[in-house]
Tab-separated table of C-alpha atoms in Angstrom:
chain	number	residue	atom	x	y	z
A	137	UNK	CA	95.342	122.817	91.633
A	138	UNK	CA	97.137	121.199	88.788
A	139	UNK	CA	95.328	119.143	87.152
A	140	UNK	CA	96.918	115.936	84.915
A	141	UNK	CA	94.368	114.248	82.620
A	142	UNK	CA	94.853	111.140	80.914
A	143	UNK	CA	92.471	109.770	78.460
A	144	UNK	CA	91.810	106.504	79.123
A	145	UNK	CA	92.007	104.410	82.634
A	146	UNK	CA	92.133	101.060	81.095
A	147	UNK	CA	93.048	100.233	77.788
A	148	UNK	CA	92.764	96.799	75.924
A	149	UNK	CA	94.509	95.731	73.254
A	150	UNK	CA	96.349	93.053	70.828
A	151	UNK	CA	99.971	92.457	69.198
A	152	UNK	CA	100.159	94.927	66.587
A	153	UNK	CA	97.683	97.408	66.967
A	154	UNK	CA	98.918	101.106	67.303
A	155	UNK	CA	97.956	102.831	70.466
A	156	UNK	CA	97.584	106.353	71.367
A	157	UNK	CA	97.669	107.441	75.452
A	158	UNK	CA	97.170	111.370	75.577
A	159	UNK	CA	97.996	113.538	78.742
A	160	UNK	CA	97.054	116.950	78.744
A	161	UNK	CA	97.346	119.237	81.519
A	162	UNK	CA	95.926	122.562	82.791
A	163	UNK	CA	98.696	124.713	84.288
A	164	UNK	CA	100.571	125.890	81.580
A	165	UNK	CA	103.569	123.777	82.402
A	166	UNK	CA	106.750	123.275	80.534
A	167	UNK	CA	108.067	120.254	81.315
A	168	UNK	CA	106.002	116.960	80.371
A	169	UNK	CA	106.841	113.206	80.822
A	170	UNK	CA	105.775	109.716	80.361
A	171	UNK	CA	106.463	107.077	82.580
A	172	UNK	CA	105.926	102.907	82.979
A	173	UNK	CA	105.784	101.817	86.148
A	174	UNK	CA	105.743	97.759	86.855
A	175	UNK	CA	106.646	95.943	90.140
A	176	UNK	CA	109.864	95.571	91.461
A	177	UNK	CA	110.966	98.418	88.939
A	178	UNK	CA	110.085	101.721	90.054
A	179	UNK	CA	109.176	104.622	87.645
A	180	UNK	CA	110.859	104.261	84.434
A	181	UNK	CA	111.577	107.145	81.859
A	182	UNK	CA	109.995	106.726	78.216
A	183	UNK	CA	110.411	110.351	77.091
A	184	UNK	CA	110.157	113.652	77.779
A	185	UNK	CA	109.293	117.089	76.601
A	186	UNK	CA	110.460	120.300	77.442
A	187	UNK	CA	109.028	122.948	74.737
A	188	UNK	CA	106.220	122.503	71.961
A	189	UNK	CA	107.961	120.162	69.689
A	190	UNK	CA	110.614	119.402	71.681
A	191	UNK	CA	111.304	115.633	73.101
A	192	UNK	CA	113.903	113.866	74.771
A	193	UNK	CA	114.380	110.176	74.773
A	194	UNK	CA	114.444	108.645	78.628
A	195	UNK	CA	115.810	105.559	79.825
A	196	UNK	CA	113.331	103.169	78.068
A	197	UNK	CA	111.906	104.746	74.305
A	198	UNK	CA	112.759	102.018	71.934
A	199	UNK	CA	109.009	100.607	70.627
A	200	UNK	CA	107.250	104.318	71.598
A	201	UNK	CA	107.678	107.617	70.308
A	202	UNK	CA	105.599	111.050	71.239
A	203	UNK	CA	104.487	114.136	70.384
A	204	UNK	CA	103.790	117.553	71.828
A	205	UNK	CA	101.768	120.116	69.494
A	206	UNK	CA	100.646	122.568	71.586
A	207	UNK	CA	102.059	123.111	75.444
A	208	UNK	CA	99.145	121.376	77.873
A	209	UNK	CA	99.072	117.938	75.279
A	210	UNK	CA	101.492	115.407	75.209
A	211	UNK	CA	100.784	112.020	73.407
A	212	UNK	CA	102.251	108.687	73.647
A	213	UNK	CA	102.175	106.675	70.807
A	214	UNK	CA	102.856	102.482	70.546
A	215	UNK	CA	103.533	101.788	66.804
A	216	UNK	CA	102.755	97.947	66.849
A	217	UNK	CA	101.737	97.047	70.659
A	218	UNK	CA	103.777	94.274	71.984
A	219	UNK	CA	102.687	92.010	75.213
A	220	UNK	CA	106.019	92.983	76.939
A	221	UNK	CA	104.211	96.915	76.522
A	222	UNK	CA	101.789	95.572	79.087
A	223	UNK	CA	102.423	98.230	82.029
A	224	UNK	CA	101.033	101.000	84.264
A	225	UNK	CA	101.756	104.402	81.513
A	226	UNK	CA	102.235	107.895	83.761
A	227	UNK	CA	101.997	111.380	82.266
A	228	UNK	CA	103.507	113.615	84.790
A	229	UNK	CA	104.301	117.725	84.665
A	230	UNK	CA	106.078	120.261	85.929
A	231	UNK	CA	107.197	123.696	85.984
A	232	UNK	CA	110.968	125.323	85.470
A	233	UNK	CA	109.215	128.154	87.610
A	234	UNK	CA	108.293	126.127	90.445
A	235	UNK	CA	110.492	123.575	90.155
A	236	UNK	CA	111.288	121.405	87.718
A	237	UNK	CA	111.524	118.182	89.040
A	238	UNK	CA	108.302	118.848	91.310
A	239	UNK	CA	105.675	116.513	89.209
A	240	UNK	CA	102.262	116.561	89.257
A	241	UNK	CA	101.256	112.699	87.754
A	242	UNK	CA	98.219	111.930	85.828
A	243	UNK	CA	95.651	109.153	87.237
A	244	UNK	CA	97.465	106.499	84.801
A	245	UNK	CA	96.597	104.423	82.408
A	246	UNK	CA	97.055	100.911	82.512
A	247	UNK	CA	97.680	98.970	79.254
A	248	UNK	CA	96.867	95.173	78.579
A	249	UNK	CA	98.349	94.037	75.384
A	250	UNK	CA	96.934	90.798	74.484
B	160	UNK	CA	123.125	97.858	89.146
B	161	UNK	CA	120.427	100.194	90.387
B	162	UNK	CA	120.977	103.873	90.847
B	163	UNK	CA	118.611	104.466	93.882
B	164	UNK	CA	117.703	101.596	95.454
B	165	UNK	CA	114.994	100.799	98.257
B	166	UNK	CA	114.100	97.972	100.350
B	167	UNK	CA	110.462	97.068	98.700
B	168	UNK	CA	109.551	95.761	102.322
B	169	UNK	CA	106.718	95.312	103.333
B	170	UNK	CA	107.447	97.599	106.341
B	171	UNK	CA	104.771	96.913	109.320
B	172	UNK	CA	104.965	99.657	112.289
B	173	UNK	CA	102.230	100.455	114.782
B	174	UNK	CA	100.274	103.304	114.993
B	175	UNK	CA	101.795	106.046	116.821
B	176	UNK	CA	105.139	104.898	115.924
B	177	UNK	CA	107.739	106.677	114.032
B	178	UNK	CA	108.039	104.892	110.581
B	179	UNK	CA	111.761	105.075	109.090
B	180	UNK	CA	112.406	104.499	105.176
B	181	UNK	CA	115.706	104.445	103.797
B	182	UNK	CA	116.960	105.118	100.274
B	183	UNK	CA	120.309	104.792	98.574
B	184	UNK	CA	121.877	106.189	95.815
B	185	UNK	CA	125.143	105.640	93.481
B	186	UNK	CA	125.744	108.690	91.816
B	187	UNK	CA	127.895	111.132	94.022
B	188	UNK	CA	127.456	113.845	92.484
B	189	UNK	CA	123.504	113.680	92.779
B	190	UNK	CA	122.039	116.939	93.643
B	191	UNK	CA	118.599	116.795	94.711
B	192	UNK	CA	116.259	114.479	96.411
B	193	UNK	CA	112.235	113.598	96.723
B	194	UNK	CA	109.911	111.647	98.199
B	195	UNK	CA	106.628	110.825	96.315
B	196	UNK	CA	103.335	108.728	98.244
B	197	UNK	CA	101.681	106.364	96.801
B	198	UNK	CA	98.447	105.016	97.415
B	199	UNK	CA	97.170	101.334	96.047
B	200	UNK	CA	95.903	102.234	92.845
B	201	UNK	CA	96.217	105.741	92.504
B	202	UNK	CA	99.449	107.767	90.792
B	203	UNK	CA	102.381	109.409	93.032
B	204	UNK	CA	102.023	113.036	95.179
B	205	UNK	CA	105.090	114.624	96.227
B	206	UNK	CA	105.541	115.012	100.066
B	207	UNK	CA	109.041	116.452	100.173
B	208	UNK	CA	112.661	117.456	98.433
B	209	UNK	CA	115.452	118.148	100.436
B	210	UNK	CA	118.906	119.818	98.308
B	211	UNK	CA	121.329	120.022	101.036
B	212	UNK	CA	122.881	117.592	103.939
B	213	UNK	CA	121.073	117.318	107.356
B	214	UNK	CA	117.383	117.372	108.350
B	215	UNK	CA	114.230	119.108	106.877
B	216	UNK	CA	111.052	119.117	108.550
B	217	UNK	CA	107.269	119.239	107.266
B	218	UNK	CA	104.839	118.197	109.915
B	219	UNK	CA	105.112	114.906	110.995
B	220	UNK	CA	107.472	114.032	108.304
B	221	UNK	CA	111.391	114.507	108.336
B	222	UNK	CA	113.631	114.220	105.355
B	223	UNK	CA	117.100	113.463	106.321
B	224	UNK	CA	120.285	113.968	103.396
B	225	UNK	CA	124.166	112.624	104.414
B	226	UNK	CA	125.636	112.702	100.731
B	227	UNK	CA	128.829	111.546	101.739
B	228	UNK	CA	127.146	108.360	102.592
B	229	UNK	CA	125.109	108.717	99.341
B	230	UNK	CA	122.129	108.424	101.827
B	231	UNK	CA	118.623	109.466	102.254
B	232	UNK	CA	116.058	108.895	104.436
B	233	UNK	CA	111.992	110.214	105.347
B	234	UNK	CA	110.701	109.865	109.048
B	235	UNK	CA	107.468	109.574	109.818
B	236	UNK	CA	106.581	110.503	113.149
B	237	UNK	CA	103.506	109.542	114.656
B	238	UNK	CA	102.310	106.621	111.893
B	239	UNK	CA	98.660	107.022	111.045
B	240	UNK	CA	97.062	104.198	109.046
B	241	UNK	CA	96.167	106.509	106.344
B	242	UNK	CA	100.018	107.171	105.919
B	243	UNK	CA	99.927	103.065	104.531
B	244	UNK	CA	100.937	103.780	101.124
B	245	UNK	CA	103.962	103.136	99.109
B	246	UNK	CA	107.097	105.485	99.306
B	247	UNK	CA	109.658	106.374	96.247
B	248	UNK	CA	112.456	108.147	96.377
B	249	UNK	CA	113.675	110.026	93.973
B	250	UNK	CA	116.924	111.267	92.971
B	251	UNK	CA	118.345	114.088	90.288
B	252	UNK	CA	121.690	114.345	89.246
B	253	UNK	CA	121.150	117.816	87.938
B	254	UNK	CA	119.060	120.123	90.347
B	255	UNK	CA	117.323	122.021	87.479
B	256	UNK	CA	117.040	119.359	84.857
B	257	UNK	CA	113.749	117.185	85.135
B	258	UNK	CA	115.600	114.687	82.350
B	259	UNK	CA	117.557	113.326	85.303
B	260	UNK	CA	115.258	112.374	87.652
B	261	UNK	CA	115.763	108.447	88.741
B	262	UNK	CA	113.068	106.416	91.304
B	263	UNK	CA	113.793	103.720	93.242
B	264	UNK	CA	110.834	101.547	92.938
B	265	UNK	CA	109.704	102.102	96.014
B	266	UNK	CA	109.162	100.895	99.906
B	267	UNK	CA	106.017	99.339	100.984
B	268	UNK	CA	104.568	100.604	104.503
B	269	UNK	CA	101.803	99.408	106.414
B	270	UNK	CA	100.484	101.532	109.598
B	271	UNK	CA	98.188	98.787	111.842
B	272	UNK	CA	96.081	99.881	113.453
C-alpha cells in the first residue's frame, strides 16, 4: 500500500514563527501536493510538485512556499505563521502511471497558530 | 462562485436504504470526476472516478456522469452505518493534469441505524 507520512499530527504555534510540515511518501510517486482543508471550504490547493525541484503554485500559495529535494519528500514551509494559517494541512500523492489525479492523502496535520 | 459545489447536508437515510449525493460543476469542459470518503478525523480515500457520461458501478456504490447537465452523482445502495462519513467530489478540467483538480467541500451523510 501507499503509504503518506506526515510529520507531525498537531502542531502549536504563535504569530511569526516559521513552520515546517514535511510529507514524505513511499511509492515512488511523481506527483505531490499540499492541501488546507477548513469547513464549509472543501480541499484547497497550496502547491504542487510534479518533478524533484519542480513546484506549481495552486489556488491559495501567497504566505507558504515548498520544496521538493529528492522524489518521496515534499515540505511545506510558513515563513511568519499567521492566525488566519490556522487549518487542517494535507500532503497527498499520486502517480502519472496510475493515474494522476488518483491521491493517496497523508493523516494531516492540523495547525493552531496562536 | 464555486466551481463544484455540494449540499454540506447533513444527509440522514436509514440503513438499508439507498443514499443519493449530488454534485455540481461549472466548468463544461471538465473532464474527469471522483469521489473521495471521509471519515471524522481521518484524511480522504478515493472510492471512485468516472470519465465518461452514464453509470459506473463498484459494489454497492454507483457513480452516475450527465455532462451536459454539468452533473454528477454517487449512489449508495444498501446504506451501512459504517458508510457515515463525509463525501467530496472532485472535479478535473484536464484528465491527465493533477494541477486541476477542484473539491467541493463536501456532503455530510449519516447511516442510522
Amino acid at each position: 500500500d501507499v503509504k503518506v507520512t506526515q510529520s507531525s499530527r498537531y502542531l502549536v504555534k504563535r504569530t511569526g514563527e516559521k513552520v515546517f510540515l514535511e510529507c514524505v511518501q513511499d511509492m515512488d510517486h511523481e506527483n505531490m501536493f499540499w492541501y488546507r482543508q477548513d469547513p464549509g471550504l472543501g480541499l484547497r490547493l497550496i502547491y504542487f510538485s510534479y518533478d524533484v525541484k519542480m513546484k506549481e503554485k495552486g489556488d491559495i500559495p501567497e504566505g507558504y512556499s515548498v520544496s521538493r529535494e529528492k522524489k518521496e519528500r515534499f515540505s511545506l514551509i510558513l515563513e511568519s505563521a499567521s492566525t488566519n494559517q490556522t487549518s487542517m494541512y494535507l500532503c497527498a500523492s499520486s502517480s502519472n502511471f496510475a493515474g494522476a489525479n488518483v491521491l493517496t492523502f497523508g493523516a494531516g496535520s492540523r495547525l493552531t497558530v496562536l | 462562485q464555486k466551481e463544484v459545489e455540494q449540499n454540506s447536508g447533513p444527509l440522514s437515510v436509514p440503513e438499508g436504504a439507498i443514499a443519493s449525493l449530488n454534485c455540481t460543476y461549472s466548468d463544461r469542459g471538465s473532464q474527469s470526476f471522483f469521489w473521495y470518503r471521509q471519515y471524522s478525523g481521518k484524511s480522504p480515500e478515493l472510492i471512485m472516478f468516472i470519465y465518461s457520461n452514464g453509470d459506473k458501478e463498484d459494489g454497492r456504490f454507483t457513480a452516475q456522469l450527465n455532462k451536459a447537465s454539468q452533473y454528477v452523482s454517487l449512489l449508495i445502495r444498501d446504506s451501512q452505518p459504517s458508510d457515515s462519513a463525509t463525501y467530496l467530489c472532485a472535479v478535473n478540467l484536464l484528465a491527465g493534469s493533477a494541477r486541476q483538480l477542484t473539491f467541493g467541500s463536501g456532503t455530510q451523510l449519516t447511516v442510522l441505524p
